[in-house]
Coordinates of C-alpha atoms in Angstrom, one line a residue:
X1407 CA 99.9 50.3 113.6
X1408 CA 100.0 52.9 110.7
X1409 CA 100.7 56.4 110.7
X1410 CA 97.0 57.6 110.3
X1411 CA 95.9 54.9 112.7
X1412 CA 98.5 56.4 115.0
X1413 CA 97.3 60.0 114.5
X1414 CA 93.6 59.0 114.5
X1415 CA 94.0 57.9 118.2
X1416 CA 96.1 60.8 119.4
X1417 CA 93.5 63.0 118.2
X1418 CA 90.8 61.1 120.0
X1419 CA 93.0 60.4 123.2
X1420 CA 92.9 64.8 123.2
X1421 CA 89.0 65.3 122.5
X1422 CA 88.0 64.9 118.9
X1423 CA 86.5 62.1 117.8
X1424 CA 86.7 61.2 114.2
X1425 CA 83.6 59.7 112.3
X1426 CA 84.1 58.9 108.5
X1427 CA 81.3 60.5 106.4
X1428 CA 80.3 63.0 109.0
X1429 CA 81.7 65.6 111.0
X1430 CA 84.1 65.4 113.9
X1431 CA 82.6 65.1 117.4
X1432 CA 84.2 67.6 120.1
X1433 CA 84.3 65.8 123.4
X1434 CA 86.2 68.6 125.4
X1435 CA 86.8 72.2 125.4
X1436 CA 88.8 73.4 122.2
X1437 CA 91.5 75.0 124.7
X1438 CA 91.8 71.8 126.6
X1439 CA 91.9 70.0 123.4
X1440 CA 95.0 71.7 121.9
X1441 CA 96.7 71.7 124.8
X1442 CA 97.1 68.1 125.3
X1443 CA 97.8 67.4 121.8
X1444 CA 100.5 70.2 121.9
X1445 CA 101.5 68.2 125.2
X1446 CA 100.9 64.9 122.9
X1447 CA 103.4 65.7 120.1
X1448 CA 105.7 67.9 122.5
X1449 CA 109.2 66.7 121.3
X1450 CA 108.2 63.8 119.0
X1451 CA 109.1 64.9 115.6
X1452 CA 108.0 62.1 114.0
X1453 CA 104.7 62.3 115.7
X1454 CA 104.5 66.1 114.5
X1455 CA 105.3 64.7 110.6
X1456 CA 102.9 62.2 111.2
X1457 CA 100.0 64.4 111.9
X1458 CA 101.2 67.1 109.3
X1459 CA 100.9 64.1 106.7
X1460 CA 97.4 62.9 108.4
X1461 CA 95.5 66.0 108.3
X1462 CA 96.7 66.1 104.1
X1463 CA 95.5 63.1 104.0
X1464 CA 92.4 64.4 105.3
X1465 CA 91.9 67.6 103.2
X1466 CA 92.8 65.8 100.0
X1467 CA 89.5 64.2 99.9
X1468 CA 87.2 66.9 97.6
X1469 CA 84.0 65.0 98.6
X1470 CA 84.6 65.3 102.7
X1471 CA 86.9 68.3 102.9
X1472 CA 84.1 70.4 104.3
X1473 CA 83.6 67.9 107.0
X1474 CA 86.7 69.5 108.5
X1475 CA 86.2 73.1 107.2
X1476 CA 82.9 73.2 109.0
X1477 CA 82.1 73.4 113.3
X1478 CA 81.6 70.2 114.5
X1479 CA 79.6 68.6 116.8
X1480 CA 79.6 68.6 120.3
X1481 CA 79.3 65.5 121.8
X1482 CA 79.5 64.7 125.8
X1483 CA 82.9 65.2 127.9
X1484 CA 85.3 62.1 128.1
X1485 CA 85.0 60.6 131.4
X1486 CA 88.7 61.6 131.7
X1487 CA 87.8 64.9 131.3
X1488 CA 84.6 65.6 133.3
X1489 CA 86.6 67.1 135.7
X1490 CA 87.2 70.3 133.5
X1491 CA 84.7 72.9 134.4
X1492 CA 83.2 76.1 132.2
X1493 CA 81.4 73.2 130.1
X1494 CA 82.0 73.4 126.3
X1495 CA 82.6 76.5 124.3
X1496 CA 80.9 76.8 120.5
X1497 CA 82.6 74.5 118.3
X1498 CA 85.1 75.0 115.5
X1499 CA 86.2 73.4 112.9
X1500 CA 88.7 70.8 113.0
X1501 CA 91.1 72.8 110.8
X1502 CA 90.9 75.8 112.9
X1503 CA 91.5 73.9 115.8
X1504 CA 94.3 72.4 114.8
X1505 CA 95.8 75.7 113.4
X1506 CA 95.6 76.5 117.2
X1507 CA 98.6 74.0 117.6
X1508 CA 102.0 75.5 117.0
X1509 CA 103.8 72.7 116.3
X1510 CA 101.8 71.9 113.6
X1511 CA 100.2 75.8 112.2
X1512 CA 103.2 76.5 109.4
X1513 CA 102.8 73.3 107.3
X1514 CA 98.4 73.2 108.2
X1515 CA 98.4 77.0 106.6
X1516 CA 100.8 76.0 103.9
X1517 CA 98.5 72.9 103.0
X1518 CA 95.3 75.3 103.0
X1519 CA 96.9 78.3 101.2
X1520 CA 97.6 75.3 97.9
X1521 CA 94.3 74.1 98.3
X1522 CA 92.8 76.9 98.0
X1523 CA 93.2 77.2 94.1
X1524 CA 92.0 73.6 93.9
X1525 CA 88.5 74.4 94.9
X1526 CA 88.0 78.0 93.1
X1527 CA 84.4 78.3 91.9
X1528 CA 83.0 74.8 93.4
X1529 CA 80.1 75.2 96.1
X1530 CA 79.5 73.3 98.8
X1531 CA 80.3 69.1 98.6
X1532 CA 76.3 68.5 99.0
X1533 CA 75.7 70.3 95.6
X1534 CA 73.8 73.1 96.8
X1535 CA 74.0 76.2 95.2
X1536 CA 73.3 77.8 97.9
X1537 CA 76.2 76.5 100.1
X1538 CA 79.3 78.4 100.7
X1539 CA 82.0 77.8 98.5
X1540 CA 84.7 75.4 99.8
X1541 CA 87.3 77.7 98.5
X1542 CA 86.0 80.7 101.1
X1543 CA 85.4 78.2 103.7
X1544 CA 89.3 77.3 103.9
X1545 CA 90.0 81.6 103.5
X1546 CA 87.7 81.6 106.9
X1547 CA 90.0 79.4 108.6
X1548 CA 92.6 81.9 108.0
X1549 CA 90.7 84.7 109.6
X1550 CA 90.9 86.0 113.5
X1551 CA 93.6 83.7 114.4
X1552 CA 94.8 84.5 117.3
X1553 CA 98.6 84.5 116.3
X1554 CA 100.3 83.2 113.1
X1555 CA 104.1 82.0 113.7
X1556 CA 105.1 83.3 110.2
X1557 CA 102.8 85.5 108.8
X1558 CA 105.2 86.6 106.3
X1559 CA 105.2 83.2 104.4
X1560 CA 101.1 83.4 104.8
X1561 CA 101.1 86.9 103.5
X1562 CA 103.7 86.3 100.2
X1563 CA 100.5 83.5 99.1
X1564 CA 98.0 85.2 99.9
X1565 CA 99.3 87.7 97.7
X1566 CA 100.9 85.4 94.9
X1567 CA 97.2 83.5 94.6
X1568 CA 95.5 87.0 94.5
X1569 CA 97.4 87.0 91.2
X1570 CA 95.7 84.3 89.3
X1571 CA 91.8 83.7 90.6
X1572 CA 89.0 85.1 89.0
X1573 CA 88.0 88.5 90.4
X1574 CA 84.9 86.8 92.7
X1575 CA 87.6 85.3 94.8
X1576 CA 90.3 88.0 94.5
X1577 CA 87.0 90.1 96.1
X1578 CA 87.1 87.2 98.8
X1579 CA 91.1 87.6 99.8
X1580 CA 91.0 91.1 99.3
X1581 CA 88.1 91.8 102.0
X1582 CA 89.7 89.5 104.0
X1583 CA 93.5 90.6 103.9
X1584 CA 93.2 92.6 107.2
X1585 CA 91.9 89.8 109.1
X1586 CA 94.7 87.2 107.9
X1587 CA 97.4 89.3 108.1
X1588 CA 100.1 90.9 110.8
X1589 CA 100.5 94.2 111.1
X1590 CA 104.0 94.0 110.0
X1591 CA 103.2 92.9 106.4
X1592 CA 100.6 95.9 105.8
X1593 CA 103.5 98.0 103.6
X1594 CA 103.4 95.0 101.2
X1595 CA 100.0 94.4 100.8
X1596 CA 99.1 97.8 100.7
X1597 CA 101.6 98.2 97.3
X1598 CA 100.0 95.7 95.7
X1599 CA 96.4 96.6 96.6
X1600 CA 97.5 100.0 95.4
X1601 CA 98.5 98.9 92.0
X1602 CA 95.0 96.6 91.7
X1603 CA 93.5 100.3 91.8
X1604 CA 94.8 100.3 88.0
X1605 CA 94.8 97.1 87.0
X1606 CA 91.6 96.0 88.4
X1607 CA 89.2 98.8 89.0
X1608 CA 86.0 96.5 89.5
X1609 CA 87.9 95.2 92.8
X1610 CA 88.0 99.3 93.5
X1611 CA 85.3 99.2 96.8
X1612 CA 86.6 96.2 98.3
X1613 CA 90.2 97.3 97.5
X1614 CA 90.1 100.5 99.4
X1615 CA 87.7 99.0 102.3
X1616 CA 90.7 96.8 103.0
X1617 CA 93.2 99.8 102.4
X1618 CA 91.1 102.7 104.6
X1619 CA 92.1 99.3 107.5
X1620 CA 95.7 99.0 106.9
X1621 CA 98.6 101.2 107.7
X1622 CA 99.7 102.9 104.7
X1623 CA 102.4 105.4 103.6
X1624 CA 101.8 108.7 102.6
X1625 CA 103.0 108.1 99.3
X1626 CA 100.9 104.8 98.8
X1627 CA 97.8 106.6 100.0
X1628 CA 98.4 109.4 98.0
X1629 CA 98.9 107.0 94.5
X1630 CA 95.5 105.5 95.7
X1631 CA 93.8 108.8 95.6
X1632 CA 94.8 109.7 91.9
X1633 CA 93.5 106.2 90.6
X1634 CA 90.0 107.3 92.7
X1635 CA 89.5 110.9 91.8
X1636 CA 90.6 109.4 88.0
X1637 CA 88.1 107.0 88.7
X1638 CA 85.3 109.5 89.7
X1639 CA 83.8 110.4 86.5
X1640 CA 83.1 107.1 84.9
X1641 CA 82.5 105.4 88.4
X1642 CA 78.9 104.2 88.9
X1643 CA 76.3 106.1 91.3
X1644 CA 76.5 103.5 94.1
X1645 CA 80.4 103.6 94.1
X1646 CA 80.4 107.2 94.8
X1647 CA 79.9 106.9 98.6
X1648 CA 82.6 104.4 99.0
X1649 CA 85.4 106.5 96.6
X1650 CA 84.4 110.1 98.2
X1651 CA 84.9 108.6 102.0
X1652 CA 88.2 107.2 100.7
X1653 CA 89.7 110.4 99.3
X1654 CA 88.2 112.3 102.5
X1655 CA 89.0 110.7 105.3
X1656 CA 92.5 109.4 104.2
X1657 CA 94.1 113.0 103.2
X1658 CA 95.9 115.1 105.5
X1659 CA 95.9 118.4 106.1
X1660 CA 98.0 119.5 103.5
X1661 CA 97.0 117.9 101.2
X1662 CA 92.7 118.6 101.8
X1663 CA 92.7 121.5 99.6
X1664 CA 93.9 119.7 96.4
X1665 CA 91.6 116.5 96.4
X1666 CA 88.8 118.7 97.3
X1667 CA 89.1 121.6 94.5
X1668 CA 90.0 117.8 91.8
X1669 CA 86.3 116.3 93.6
X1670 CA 84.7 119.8 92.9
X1671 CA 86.3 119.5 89.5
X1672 CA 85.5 115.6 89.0
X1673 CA 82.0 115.0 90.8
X1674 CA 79.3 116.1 88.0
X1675 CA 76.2 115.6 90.6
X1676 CA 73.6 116.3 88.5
X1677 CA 75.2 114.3 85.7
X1678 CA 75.6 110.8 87.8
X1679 CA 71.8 111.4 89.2
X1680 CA 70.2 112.1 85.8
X1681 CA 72.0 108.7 84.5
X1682 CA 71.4 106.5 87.6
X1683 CA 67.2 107.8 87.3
X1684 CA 67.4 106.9 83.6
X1685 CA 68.4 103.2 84.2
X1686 CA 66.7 102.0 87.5
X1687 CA 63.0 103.1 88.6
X1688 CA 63.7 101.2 91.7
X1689 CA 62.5 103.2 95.2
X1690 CA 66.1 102.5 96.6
X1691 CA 67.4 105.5 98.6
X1692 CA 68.5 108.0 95.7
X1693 CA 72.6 107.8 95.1
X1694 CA 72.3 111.6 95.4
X1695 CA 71.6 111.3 99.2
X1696 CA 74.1 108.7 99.8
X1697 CA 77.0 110.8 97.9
X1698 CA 76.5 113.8 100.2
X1699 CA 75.9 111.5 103.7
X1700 CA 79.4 110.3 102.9
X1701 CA 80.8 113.8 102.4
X1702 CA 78.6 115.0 105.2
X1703 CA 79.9 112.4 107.8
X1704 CA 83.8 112.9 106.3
X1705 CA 83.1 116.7 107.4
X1706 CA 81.9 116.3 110.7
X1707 CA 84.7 114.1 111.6
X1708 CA 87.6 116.5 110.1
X1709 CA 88.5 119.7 111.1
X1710 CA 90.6 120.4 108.4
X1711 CA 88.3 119.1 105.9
X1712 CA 85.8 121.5 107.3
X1713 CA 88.1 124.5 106.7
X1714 CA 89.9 123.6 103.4
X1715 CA 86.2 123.3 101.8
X1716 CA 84.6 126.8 103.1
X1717 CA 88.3 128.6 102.1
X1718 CA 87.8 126.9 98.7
X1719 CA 84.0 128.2 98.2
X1720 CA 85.0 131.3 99.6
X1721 CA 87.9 132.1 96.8
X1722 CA 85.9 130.9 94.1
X1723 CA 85.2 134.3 92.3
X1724 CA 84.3 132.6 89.2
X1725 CA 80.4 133.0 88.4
X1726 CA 78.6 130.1 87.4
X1727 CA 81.2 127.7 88.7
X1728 CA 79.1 127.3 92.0
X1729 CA 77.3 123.5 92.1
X1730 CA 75.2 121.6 93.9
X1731 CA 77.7 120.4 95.8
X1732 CA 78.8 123.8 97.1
X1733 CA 75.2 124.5 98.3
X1734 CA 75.2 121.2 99.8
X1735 CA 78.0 121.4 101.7
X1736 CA 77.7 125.2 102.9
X1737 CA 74.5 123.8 104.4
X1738 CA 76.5 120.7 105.6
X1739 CA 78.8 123.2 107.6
X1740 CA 76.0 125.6 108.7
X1741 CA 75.1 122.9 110.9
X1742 CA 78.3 123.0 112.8
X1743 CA 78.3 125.2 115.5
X1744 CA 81.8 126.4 114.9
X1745 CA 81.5 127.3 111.5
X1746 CA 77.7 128.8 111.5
X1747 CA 79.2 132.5 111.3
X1748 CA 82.1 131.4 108.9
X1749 CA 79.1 130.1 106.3
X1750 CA 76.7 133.1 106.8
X1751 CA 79.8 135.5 105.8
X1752 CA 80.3 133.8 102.9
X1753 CA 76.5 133.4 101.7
X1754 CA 76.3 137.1 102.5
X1755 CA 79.5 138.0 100.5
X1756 CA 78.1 135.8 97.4
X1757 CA 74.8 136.9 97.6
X1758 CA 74.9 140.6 98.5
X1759 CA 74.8 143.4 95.5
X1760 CA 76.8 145.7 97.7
X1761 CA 79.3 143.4 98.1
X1762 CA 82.5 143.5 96.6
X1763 CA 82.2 140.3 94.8
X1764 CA 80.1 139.0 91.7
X1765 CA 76.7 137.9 92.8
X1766 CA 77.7 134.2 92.9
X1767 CA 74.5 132.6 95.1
X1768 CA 71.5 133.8 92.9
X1769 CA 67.8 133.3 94.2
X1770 CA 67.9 131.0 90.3
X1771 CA 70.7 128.9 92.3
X1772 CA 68.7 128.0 95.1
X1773 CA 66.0 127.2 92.8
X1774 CA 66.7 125.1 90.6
X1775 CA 68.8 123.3 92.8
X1776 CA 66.2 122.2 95.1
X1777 CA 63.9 121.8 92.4
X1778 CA 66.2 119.1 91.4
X1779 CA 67.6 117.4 94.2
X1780 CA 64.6 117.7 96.4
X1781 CA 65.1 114.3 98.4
X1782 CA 68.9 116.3 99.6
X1783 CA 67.7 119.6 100.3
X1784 CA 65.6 117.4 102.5
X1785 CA 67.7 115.6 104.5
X1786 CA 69.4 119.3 105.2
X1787 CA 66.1 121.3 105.4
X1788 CA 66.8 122.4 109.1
X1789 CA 69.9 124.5 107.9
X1790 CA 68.2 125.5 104.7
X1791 CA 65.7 127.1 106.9
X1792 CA 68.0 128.2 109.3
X1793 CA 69.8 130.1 106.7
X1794 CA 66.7 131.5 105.0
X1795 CA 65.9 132.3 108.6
X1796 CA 69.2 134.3 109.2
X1797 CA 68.6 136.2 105.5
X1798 CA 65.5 137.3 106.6
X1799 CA 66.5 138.7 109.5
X1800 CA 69.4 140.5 108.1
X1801 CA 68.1 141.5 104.7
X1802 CA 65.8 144.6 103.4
X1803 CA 62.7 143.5 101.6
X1804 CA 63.5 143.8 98.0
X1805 CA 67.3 143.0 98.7
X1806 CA 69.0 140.3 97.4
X1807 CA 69.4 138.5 100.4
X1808 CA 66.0 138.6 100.7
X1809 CA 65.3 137.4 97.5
X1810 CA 67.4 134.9 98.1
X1811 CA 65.6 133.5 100.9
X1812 CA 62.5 133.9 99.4
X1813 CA 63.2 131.3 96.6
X1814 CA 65.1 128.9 99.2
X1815 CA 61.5 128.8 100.8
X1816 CA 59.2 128.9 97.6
X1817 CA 61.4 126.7 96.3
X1818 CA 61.6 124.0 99.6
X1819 CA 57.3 124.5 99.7
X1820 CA 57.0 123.4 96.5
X1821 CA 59.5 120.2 96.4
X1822 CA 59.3 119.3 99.5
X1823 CA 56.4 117.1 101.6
X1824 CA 53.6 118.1 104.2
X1825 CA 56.2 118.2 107.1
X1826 CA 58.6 120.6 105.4
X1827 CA 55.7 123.0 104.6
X1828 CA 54.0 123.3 107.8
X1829 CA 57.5 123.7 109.2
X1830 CA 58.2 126.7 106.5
X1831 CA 54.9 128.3 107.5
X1832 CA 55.0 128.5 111.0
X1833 CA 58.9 129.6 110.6
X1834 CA 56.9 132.3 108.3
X1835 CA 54.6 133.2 111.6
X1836 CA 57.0 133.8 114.0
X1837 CA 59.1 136.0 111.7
X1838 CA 56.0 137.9 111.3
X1839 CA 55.6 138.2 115.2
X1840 CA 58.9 139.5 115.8
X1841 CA 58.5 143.1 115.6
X1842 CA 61.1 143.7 113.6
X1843 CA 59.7 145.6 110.3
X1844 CA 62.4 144.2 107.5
X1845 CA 61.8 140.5 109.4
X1846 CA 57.9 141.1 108.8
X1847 CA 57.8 142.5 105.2
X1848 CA 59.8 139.6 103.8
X1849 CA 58.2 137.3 105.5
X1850 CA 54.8 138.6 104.3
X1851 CA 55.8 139.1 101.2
X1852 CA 56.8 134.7 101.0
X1853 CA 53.7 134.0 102.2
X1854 CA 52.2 136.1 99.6
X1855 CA 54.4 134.5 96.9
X1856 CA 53.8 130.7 98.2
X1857 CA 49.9 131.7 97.9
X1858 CA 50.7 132.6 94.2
X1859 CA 52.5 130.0 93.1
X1860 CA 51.5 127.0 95.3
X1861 CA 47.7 127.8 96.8
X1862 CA 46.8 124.4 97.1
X1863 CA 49.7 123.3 98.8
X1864 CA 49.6 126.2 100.9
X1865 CA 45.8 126.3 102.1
X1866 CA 46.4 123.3 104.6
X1867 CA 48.5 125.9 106.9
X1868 CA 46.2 128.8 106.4
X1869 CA 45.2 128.8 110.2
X1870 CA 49.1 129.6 110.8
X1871 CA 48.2 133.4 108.5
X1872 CA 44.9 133.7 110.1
X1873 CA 46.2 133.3 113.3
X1874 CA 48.2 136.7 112.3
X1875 CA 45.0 139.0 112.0
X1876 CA 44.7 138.6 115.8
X1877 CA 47.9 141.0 116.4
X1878 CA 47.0 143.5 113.6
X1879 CA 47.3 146.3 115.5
X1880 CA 50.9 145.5 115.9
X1881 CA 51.6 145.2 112.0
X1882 CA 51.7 148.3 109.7
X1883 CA 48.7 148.6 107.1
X1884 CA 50.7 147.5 104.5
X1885 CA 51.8 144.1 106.2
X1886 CA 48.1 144.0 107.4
X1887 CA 47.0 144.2 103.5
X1888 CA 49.9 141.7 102.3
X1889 CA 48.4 139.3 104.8
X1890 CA 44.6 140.0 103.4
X1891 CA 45.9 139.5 99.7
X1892 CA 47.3 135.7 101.0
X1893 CA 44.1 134.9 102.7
X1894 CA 41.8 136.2 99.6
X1895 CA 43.7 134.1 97.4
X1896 CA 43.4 131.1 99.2
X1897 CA 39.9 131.8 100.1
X1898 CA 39.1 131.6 96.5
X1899 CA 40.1 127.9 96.3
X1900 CA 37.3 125.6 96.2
X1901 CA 36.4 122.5 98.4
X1902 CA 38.3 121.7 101.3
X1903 CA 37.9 121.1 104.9
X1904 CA 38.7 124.1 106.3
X1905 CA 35.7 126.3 104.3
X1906 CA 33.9 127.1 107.2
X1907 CA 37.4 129.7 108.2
X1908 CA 37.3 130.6 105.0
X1909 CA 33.8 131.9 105.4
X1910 CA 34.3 133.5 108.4
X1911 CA 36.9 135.7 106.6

């Protein structure tokens, strides 16, 4: 009897039945399986050569090596094992199962780490282009194993083929590097992931997916973030997301303050959303939104994120330097209970003429920021009115707090969609109702200004202003007249289904 005749049986003696042109049948549990052929081989070096040489044998055939990269099939227990209880788990692949076996893991990896090159860029052995390449069906074997005896050897290929295939299968290894290997070899890998950054920076997302999942040193993390923020100008709208959680939610501490003031330098918002609008008309969820939902979530999970970015805002005295990514991210921070009062000092020391310091937050600011990044000013419109809300209460009619809150509402009404707008006018209402005379006459006075400049969108909420003329006799005249001037305006709209109050007025 052969060798591979030899081998053939032992394998079928454990569990596995081999058919030629057609995948292995799995007659027992996998655990049962490797067992007895671990028990099989236990001692028998020659036996252990023997299979090492008859599962080459195997993978050297291109048209059937997927036979064994693929689960196989489950057929019914061997009468000698219908004892074993549990029945039969989901399948692997014969490969896999065999890289279960210790005796024989080292020289089965070695063999699938050089055939990996073979079979770069060929799809599946039935010709389908739709099939999964062989090449990342021999990288899946590698994956979740639940121990590798020298992962140091499997690592130093890994990394030595990463050097020479084309970049769709470098993306393949790289995204797959954390599940391969030990924790042990993460220094290594993350030096030469690092230096990809420069080398190779259309492997950039994958790259630092697999770094943000490894343990790296300070100084390797910190190389990594000067090929990102380098990176951040030409980078394309989509990337954004990916690079800003990167550089956010790998710095420390001490190092916050620097990455964020070289983002604030870097990160040209309106630049990267003008150029991603002129290239795609598609209705995808606007890059705008998923830029600041990255930097959003990276603030809400860091403390010292949080604090770093309002000091930074805070000591900016230089007018005209404030962007939409300031505005964003006060609003961002507003939302956090801890750091409500913290953002309201600052919007009322950069928005206040009596303050100290230039006039940074200008009611032009607001404007034409939300005028052009409606769809984010959205996705934050609770604290926009919650800070509008908080200048209205705190700010003289005519101030510039005031003003300030009156074009962050004129502003949201005319952007933004029929929920914002009934929100912002029944916010109007019960700052109207609240007795307090500066509250009332800037409050008024917005209403009066929405009716100006956006009557038609306005009109639909009219029963929130009428509704007013039932408390007169707790407003002054002149808030009583203010609220008259809204309603005749509107009133002098035609059509509409709400011309019968109209009327009545």
């Amino acid at each position: 009897m052969d060798s591979s005749q030899r081998c053939r049986e032992v394998i079928q003696t454990c569990g596995v039945e081999l058919v030629d042109g057609s995948l292995p049948v799995l007659h027992t549990p996998s655990t049962l399986f490797r067992y007895q052929l671990s028990e099989a081989i236990r001692n028998n070096t020659d036996l252990v050569d023997y299979m090492g040489d008859y599962l080459d044998e195997l993978l050297s055939e291109h048209d059937a090596i997927s036979l064994y990269l693929d689960p196989m099939t489950l057929g019914t227990p061997d009468s000698a094992t219908t004892h074993v209880s549990g029945g039969l788990p989901q399948t692997e692949s014969l490969v896999r199962l065999m890289l279960g076996v210790d005796a024989l893991q080292s020289r089965l990896v070695a063999t699938l780490v050089d055939k990996f090159p073979e079979y770069i860029g060929d799809e599946g052995t039935d010709g389908d282009a739709s099939a999964t390449k062989v090449s990342v069906k021999i990288l899946r074997q590698l994956r979740w194993l639940d121990y590798v005896l020298d992962s140091g050897a499997l690592t130093e290929k890994l990394l030595e083929t990463l050097g020479f295939v084309p970049p769709d299968m470098q993306r393949e290894i790289v995204v797959a590097l954390p599940d391969i290997i030990s924790d042990s070899d993460n220094t290594q890998v993350s030096k030469v992931l690092a230096s990809m950054l420069k080398e190779t920076p259309e492997l950039m997302l994958p790259v630092l997916d697999t770094l943000g999942s490894l343990d790296c040193a300070p100084a390797l993390l910190q190389e990594a973030r000067n090929s990102v923020i380098s990176h951040l100008a030409s980078a394309e709208p989509i990337e954004l997301p990916v690079l800003l959680r990167f550089l956010l939610q790998s710095v420390s501490a001490d190092a916050a303050a620097p990455v964020i003031m070289r983002i604030r330098k870097r990160l040209d918002v309106d630049s990267i959303v003008l150029a991603s609008r002129q290239r795609s008309t598609l209705a995808d969820q606007s890059p705008d939104v998923l830029i600041f939902d990255a930097i959003a979530t990276s603030l809400r999970s860091h403390k010292h994120l949080r604090d770093a970015w309002l000091k930074i805002i805070a000591s900016d005295a230089n007018v005209g330097s404030q962007t939409t990514l300031d505005l964003v991210v006060l609003l961002i921070l507003h939302q956090i209970t801890t750091h409500t009062k913290r953002v309201e000092s600052v919007l009322k020391a950069k928005s206040d003429i009596v303050s100290s310091q230039p006039i940074a937050y200008t009611p032009a600011l607001f404007e034409s920021n939300i005028a052009r990044f409606p769809a984010v000013f959205s996705v934050y419109f609770p604290a926009l009115v919650s800070v509008s809300g908080w200048l209205i209460q705190t700010s003289a009619l005519g101030s510039q707090g005031a003003r300030v809150a009156t074009s962050i509402l004129v502003s949201a009404f005319g952007a933004m969609g029929m929920f914002q707008r009934q929100e912002i006018s029944g916010e109007l209402a019960v700052h109207i109702g609240s007795g307090n005379a500066n509250e009332i006459d800037t409050a008024a006075h917005i209403y009066l200004e929405l009716a100006t400049k956006h009557p038609y969108e306005l009109r639909p909420f009219a029963v929130f202003i009428k509704g007013l003329l039932d408390y007169v006799d707790n407003l002054d005249i002149t808030h009583v007249r203010t609220i008259f001037d809204t309603l005749g305006i509107l009133s002098t709209l035609a059509g509409g289904s709400d011309d019968s109050m109209f009327s009545d007025l």
